[in-house]
């Protein structure tokens, strides 16, 4: 698999047109298909309430790709984001090591940015894998999960010493 940090673009570079990746650029053959798949997944979005379509494509460590979309519900708070749908699909099929996730929406002038809940959901599976925030024209910025969710709480923290373990000695 190609090194996924190649052609890295930090989000602080994203506001200059010259530094944005465009669909015409070379040397990004590995990311275009993933973004394309996230755009395809967006077509299946079930979002009758928000009318805001989101798709995601998740690349696992062995090259397997999972796709997903947002799935809303008449009981609004039960709706699922595309990222969480996708990660849950992968985990439920035995995958826990991820290289990257691409996210697509219909926002023309803005890279789709994952919500806080999805950032935490991603972080469960590490903070060093990459997230591609895209626009419908295929341009994107890349950030790590750790950059999207700095100073995060994760599964490792549950294993650390607590006041409770100090007091009872266990
Ligand atoms: N949504 C996602 O699926 N992913 C995001 O990163 C942002 C928001 C969905 C949730 C809801 O169905 C709709 O977009 C509007 O918030």
PDB file of C-alpha atoms and ligand atoms in Angstrom:
ATOM      1  CA  UNK A   1       0.000   0.000   0.000  1.00  0.00           C
ATOM      2  CA  UNK A   2       1.252   3.470  -0.828  1.00  0.00           C
ATOM      3  CA  UNK A   3       2.412   5.601   2.075  1.00  0.00           C
ATOM      4  CA  UNK A   4      -0.721   7.465   3.019  1.00  0.00           C
ATOM      5  CA  UNK A   5       1.195  10.483   4.303  1.00  0.00           C
ATOM      6  CA  UNK A   6       2.497  11.265   0.829  1.00  0.00           C
ATOM      7  CA  UNK A   7       1.097  14.545  -0.445  1.00  0.00           C
ATOM      8  CA  UNK A   8       0.105  15.464   3.048  1.00  0.00           C
ATOM      9  CA  UNK A   9      -1.714  18.757   3.290  1.00  0.00           C
ATOM     10  CA  UNK A  10      -2.183  20.375   6.635  1.00  0.00           C
ATOM     11  CA  UNK A  11      -5.442  22.129   7.298  1.00  0.00           C
ATOM     12  CA  UNK A  12      -3.652  25.409   8.026  1.00  0.00           C
ATOM     13  CA  UNK A  13      -2.570  25.378   4.396  1.00  0.00           C
ATOM     14  CA  UNK A  14      -6.080  24.779   3.184  1.00  0.00           C
ATOM     15  CA  UNK A  15      -7.189  28.367   2.931  1.00  0.00           C
ATOM     16  CA  UNK A  16      -4.850  29.161   0.062  1.00  0.00           C
ATOM     17  CA  UNK A  17      -6.101  28.039  -3.300  1.00  0.00           C
ATOM     18  CA  UNK A  18      -2.575  27.080  -4.420  1.00  0.00           C
ATOM     19  CA  UNK A  19      -2.103  24.613  -1.580  1.00  0.00           C
ATOM     20  CA  UNK A  20      -5.423  22.840  -2.023  1.00  0.00           C
ATOM     21  CA  UNK A  21      -5.269  19.544  -3.805  1.00  0.00           C
ATOM     22  CA  UNK A  22      -7.338  19.544  -6.931  1.00  0.00           C
ATOM     23  CA  UNK A  23      -8.667  16.595  -8.853  1.00  0.00           C
ATOM     24  CA  UNK A  24      -6.224  17.448 -11.664  1.00  0.00           C
ATOM     25  CA  UNK A  25      -3.060  16.985  -9.600  1.00  0.00           C
ATOM     26  CA  UNK A  26      -0.620  14.139 -10.097  1.00  0.00           C
ATOM     27  CA  UNK A  27       0.771  11.711  -7.509  1.00  0.00           C
ATOM     28  CA  UNK A  28      -2.427  11.098  -5.616  1.00  0.00           C
ATOM     29  CA  UNK A  29      -3.696   8.035  -7.391  1.00  0.00           C
ATOM     30  CA  UNK A  30      -4.344   6.235  -4.163  1.00  0.00           C
ATOM     31  CA  UNK A  31      -6.640   8.863  -2.638  1.00  0.00           C
ATOM     32  CA  UNK A  32      -8.807   9.700  -5.648  1.00  0.00           C
ATOM     33  CA  UNK A  33     -10.564   6.331  -5.694  1.00  0.00           C
ATOM     34  CA  UNK A  34     -11.270   6.571  -1.987  1.00  0.00           C
ATOM     35  CA  UNK A  35     -12.784  10.031  -2.343  1.00  0.00           C
ATOM     36  CA  UNK A  36     -14.728   8.815  -5.338  1.00  0.00           C
ATOM     37  CA  UNK A  37     -16.080   5.932  -3.263  1.00  0.00           C
ATOM     38  CA  UNK A  38     -17.107   8.339  -0.492  1.00  0.00           C
ATOM     39  CA  UNK A  39     -18.980  10.368  -3.104  1.00  0.00           C
ATOM     40  CA  UNK A  40     -20.686   7.197  -4.293  1.00  0.00           C
ATOM     41  CA  UNK A  41     -21.675   6.326  -0.743  1.00  0.00           C
ATOM     42  CA  UNK A  42     -23.181   9.786  -0.384  1.00  0.00           C
ATOM     43  CA  UNK A  43     -25.711   8.870  -3.058  1.00  0.00           C
ATOM     44  CA  UNK A  44     -27.253   6.402  -0.605  1.00  0.00           C
ATOM     45  CA  UNK A  45     -27.605   8.971   2.179  1.00  0.00           C
ATOM     46  CA  UNK A  46     -30.916   8.672   3.973  1.00  0.00           C
ATOM     47  CA  UNK A  47     -31.445  12.238   5.135  1.00  0.00           C
ATOM     48  CA  UNK A  48     -35.094  13.230   4.615  1.00  0.00           C
ATOM     49  CA  UNK A  49     -34.931  15.657   7.564  1.00  0.00           C
ATOM     50  CA  UNK A  50     -31.677  17.538   7.093  1.00  0.00           C
ATOM     51  CA  UNK A  51     -31.388  16.972   3.322  1.00  0.00           C
ATOM     52  CA  UNK A  52     -27.643  17.045   4.018  1.00  0.00           C
ATOM     53  CA  UNK A  53     -25.975  14.108   2.315  1.00  0.00           C
ATOM     54  CA  UNK A  54     -22.736  12.698   3.643  1.00  0.00           C
ATOM     55  CA  UNK A  55     -20.743   9.710   2.457  1.00  0.00           C
ATOM     56  CA  UNK A  56     -17.605   8.061   3.790  1.00  0.00           C
ATOM     57  CA  UNK A  57     -15.095   5.511   2.550  1.00  0.00           C
ATOM     58  CA  UNK A  58     -12.843   3.821   5.083  1.00  0.00           C
ATOM     59  CA  UNK A  59      -9.584   2.143   4.095  1.00  0.00           C
ATOM     60  CA  UNK A  60      -8.540  -0.663   6.423  1.00  0.00           C
ATOM     61  CA  UNK A  61      -4.952  -1.808   7.028  1.00  0.00           C
ATOM     62  CA  UNK A  62      -5.185  -4.598   4.435  1.00  0.00           C
ATOM     63  CA  UNK A  63      -6.663  -2.441   1.685  1.00  0.00           C
ATOM     64  CA  UNK A  64     -10.286  -3.353   2.276  1.00  0.00           C
ATOM     65  CA  UNK A  65     -12.642  -0.414   1.785  1.00  0.00           C
ATOM     66  CA  UNK A  66     -15.909   0.054   3.652  1.00  0.00           C
ATOM     67  CA  UNK A  67     -18.411   2.698   2.663  1.00  0.00           C
ATOM     68  CA  UNK A  68     -21.310   4.296   4.474  1.00  0.00           C
ATOM     69  CA  UNK A  69     -23.694   7.220   4.549  1.00  0.00           C
ATOM     70  CA  UNK A  70     -25.700   9.140   7.092  1.00  0.00           C
ATOM     71  CA  UNK A  71     -28.895   7.405   8.142  1.00  0.00           C
ATOM     72  CA  UNK A  72     -31.451   9.700   9.759  1.00  0.00           C
ATOM     73  CA  UNK A  73     -34.536   8.800  11.764  1.00  0.00           C
ATOM     74  CA  UNK A  74     -37.953  10.312  12.513  1.00  0.00           C
ATOM     75  CA  UNK A  75     -36.741  10.301  16.097  1.00  0.00           C
ATOM     76  CA  UNK A  76     -34.094  12.825  15.117  1.00  0.00           C
ATOM     77  CA  UNK A  77     -31.501  12.115  17.784  1.00  0.00           C
ATOM     78  CA  UNK A  78     -31.141   8.532  16.609  1.00  0.00           C
ATOM     79  CA  UNK A  79     -29.671   9.537  13.280  1.00  0.00           C
ATOM     80  CA  UNK A  80     -26.260   8.160  12.352  1.00  0.00           C
ATOM     81  CA  UNK A  81     -23.459  10.095  10.739  1.00  0.00           C
ATOM     82  CA  UNK A  82     -21.778   8.633   7.670  1.00  0.00           C
ATOM     83  CA  UNK A  83     -18.451   8.191   9.469  1.00  0.00           C
ATOM     84  CA  UNK A  84     -19.972   6.211  12.302  1.00  0.00           C
ATOM     85  CA  UNK A  85     -22.063   4.088   9.970  1.00  0.00           C
ATOM     86  CA  UNK A  86     -18.908   3.235   8.063  1.00  0.00           C
ATOM     87  CA  UNK A  87     -16.696   2.496  11.047  1.00  0.00           C
ATOM     88  CA  UNK A  88     -19.417   0.348  12.603  1.00  0.00           C
ATOM     89  CA  UNK A  89     -19.703  -1.619   9.371  1.00  0.00           C
ATOM     90  CA  UNK A  90     -15.975  -2.306   9.402  1.00  0.00           C
ATOM     91  CA  UNK A  91     -15.725  -3.181  13.084  1.00  0.00           C
ATOM     92  CA  UNK A  92     -18.705  -5.497  12.806  1.00  0.00           C
ATOM     93  CA  UNK A  93     -16.818  -7.372  10.103  1.00  0.00           C
ATOM     94  CA  UNK A  94     -13.716  -7.810  12.216  1.00  0.00           C
ATOM     95  CA  UNK A  95     -11.667  -4.745  11.209  1.00  0.00           C
ATOM     96  CA  UNK A  96     -10.078  -2.449  13.789  1.00  0.00           C
ATOM     97  CA  UNK A  97      -6.950  -1.137  12.054  1.00  0.00           C
ATOM     98  CA  UNK A  98      -7.604   1.743   9.735  1.00  0.00           C
ATOM     99  CA  UNK A  99      -5.377   3.800   7.470  1.00  0.00           C
ATOM    100  CA  UNK A 100      -7.688   6.528   6.335  1.00  0.00           C
ATOM    101  CA  UNK A 101     -11.248   7.683   5.934  1.00  0.00           C
ATOM    102  CA  UNK A 102     -12.492   9.970   3.163  1.00  0.00           C
ATOM    103  CA  UNK A 103     -15.603  12.060   3.729  1.00  0.00           C
ATOM    104  CA  UNK A 104     -17.824  13.649   1.083  1.00  0.00           C
ATOM    105  CA  UNK A 105     -20.747  16.046   1.186  1.00  0.00           C
ATOM    106  CA  UNK A 106     -22.506  18.424  -1.183  1.00  0.00           C
ATOM    107  CA  UNK A 107     -20.918  21.517   0.353  1.00  0.00           C
ATOM    108  CA  UNK A 108     -19.363  23.259  -2.625  1.00  0.00           C
ATOM    109  CA  UNK A 109     -17.184  25.810  -0.924  1.00  0.00           C
ATOM    110  CA  UNK A 110     -16.139  23.957   2.178  1.00  0.00           C
ATOM    111  CA  UNK A 111     -14.358  20.747   3.033  1.00  0.00           C
ATOM    112  CA  UNK A 112     -16.770  18.559   4.976  1.00  0.00           C
ATOM    113  CA  UNK A 113     -15.599  18.428   8.564  1.00  0.00           C
ATOM    114  CA  UNK A 114     -16.518  15.526  10.825  1.00  0.00           C
ATOM    115  CA  UNK A 115     -18.637  16.303  13.876  1.00  0.00           C
ATOM    116  CA  UNK A 116     -17.172  16.003  17.351  1.00  0.00           C
ATOM    117  CA  UNK A 117     -18.886  12.699  18.015  1.00  0.00           C
ATOM    118  CA  UNK A 118     -17.407  11.166  14.887  1.00  0.00           C
ATOM    119  CA  UNK A 119     -13.946  12.454  15.803  1.00  0.00           C
ATOM    120  CA  UNK A 120     -14.200  10.633  19.090  1.00  0.00           C
ATOM    121  CA  UNK A 121     -15.542   7.546  17.332  1.00  0.00           C
ATOM    122  CA  UNK A 122     -12.503   7.581  15.028  1.00  0.00           C
ATOM    123  CA  UNK A 123     -10.140   8.181  17.888  1.00  0.00           C
ATOM    124  CA  UNK A 124     -11.202   4.905  19.514  1.00  0.00           C
ATOM    125  CA  UNK A 125      -9.128   3.223  16.816  1.00  0.00           C
ATOM    126  CA  UNK A 126      -6.039   5.425  17.149  1.00  0.00           C
ATOM    127  CA  UNK A 127      -5.118   9.046  16.621  1.00  0.00           C
ATOM    128  CA  UNK A 128      -2.451   8.680  13.932  1.00  0.00           C
ATOM    129  CA  UNK A 129      -4.560   7.643  10.977  1.00  0.00           C
ATOM    130  CA  UNK A 130      -5.716  10.090   8.380  1.00  0.00           C
ATOM    131  CA  UNK A 131      -8.964  11.783   7.524  1.00  0.00           C
ATOM    132  CA  UNK A 132      -9.613  13.318   4.118  1.00  0.00           C
ATOM    133  CA  UNK A 133     -12.121  16.148   4.145  1.00  0.00           C
ATOM    134  CA  UNK A 134     -13.322  16.646   0.593  1.00  0.00           C
ATOM    135  CA  UNK A 135     -15.386  18.873  -1.651  1.00  0.00           C
ATOM    136  CA  UNK A 136     -17.625  17.640  -4.484  1.00  0.00           C
ATOM    137  CA  UNK A 137     -14.954  18.585  -7.040  1.00  0.00           C
ATOM    138  CA  UNK A 138     -12.640  16.001  -5.498  1.00  0.00           C
ATOM    139  CA  UNK A 139     -10.304  18.469  -3.804  1.00  0.00           C
ATOM    140  CA  UNK A 140      -9.390  17.664  -0.242  1.00  0.00           C
ATOM    141  CA  UNK A 141      -7.388  18.391   2.861  1.00  0.00           C
ATOM    142  CA  UNK A 142      -5.793  15.738   5.002  1.00  0.00           C
ATOM    143  CA  UNK A 143      -5.630  15.735   8.772  1.00  0.00           C
ATOM    144  CA  UNK A 144      -4.849  13.071  11.305  1.00  0.00           C
ATOM    145  CA  UNK A 145      -7.441  12.023  13.836  1.00  0.00           C
ATOM    146  CA  UNK A 146      -5.140  13.519  16.480  1.00  0.00           C
ATOM    147  CA  UNK A 147      -5.151  16.868  14.725  1.00  0.00           C
ATOM    148  CA  UNK A 148      -8.930  16.825  14.514  1.00  0.00           C
ATOM    149  CA  UNK A 149      -9.248  15.851  18.165  1.00  0.00           C
ATOM    150  CA  UNK A 150      -6.237  17.038  20.154  1.00  0.00           C
ATOM    151  CA  UNK A 151      -5.748  16.214  23.828  1.00  0.00           C
ATOM    152  CA  UNK A 152      -8.211  13.398  23.427  1.00  0.00           C
ATOM    153  CA  UNK A 153      -9.479  10.698  25.708  1.00  0.00           C
ATOM    154  CA  UNK A 154      -9.061   7.178  24.437  1.00  0.00           C
ATOM    155  CA  UNK A 155      -9.079   3.528  25.405  1.00  0.00           C
ATOM    156  CA  UNK A 156      -5.525   3.736  26.791  1.00  0.00           C
ATOM    157  CA  UNK A 157      -6.688   6.202  29.427  1.00  0.00           C
ATOM    158  CA  UNK A 158      -9.001   3.639  30.965  1.00  0.00           C
ATOM    159  CA  UNK A 159      -5.967   1.505  31.806  1.00  0.00           C
ATOM    160  CA  UNK A 160      -4.111   4.205  33.719  1.00  0.00           C
ATOM    161  CA  UNK A 161      -3.905   4.483  37.482  1.00  0.00           C
ATOM    162  CA  UNK A 162      -6.878   6.214  39.102  1.00  0.00           C
ATOM    163  CA  UNK A 163      -7.640   7.523  42.581  1.00  0.00           C
ATOM    164  CA  UNK A 164      -9.855   4.515  43.061  1.00  0.00           C
ATOM    165  CA  UNK A 165      -7.101   2.020  42.266  1.00  0.00           C
ATOM    166  CA  UNK A 166      -4.708   3.970  44.513  1.00  0.00           C
ATOM    167  CA  UNK A 167      -7.096   3.917  47.471  1.00  0.00           C
ATOM    168  CA  UNK A 168      -8.127   0.303  47.443  1.00  0.00           C
ATOM    169  CA  UNK A 169      -4.774  -0.979  46.281  1.00  0.00           C
ATOM    170  CA  UNK A 170      -6.210  -3.024  43.460  1.00  0.00           C
TER     171      UNK A 170
HETATM  172  N1  LIG B   1     -23.386  14.354   9.213  1.00  0.00           N
HETATM  173  C1  LIG B   1     -22.558  13.322   8.899  1.00  0.00           C
HETATM  174  O1  LIG B   1     -23.007  12.257   8.469  1.00  0.00           O
HETATM  175  N2  LIG B   1     -21.227  13.500   9.077  1.00  0.00           N
HETATM  176  C2  LIG B   1     -20.650  14.649   9.466  1.00  0.00           C
HETATM  177  O2  LIG B   1     -19.446  14.701   9.597  1.00  0.00           O
HETATM  178  C3  LIG B   1     -21.467  15.831   9.721  1.00  0.00           C
HETATM  179  C4  LIG B   1     -22.925  15.607   9.759  1.00  0.00           C
HETATM  180  C5  LIG B   1     -24.811  14.183   8.991  1.00  0.00           C
HETATM  181  C6  LIG B   1     -25.616  14.008  10.228  1.00  0.00           C
HETATM  182  C7  LIG B   1     -26.981  14.422   9.734  1.00  0.00           C
HETATM  183  O3  LIG B   1     -27.616  13.324   9.103  1.00  0.00           O
HETATM  184  C8  LIG B   1     -26.680  15.468   8.684  1.00  0.00           C
HETATM  185  O4  LIG B   1     -25.332  15.291   8.333  1.00  0.00           O
HETATM  186  C9  LIG B   1     -26.906  16.893   9.142  1.00  0.00           C
HETATM  187  O5  LIG B   1     -26.241  17.129  10.317  1.00  0.00           O
END
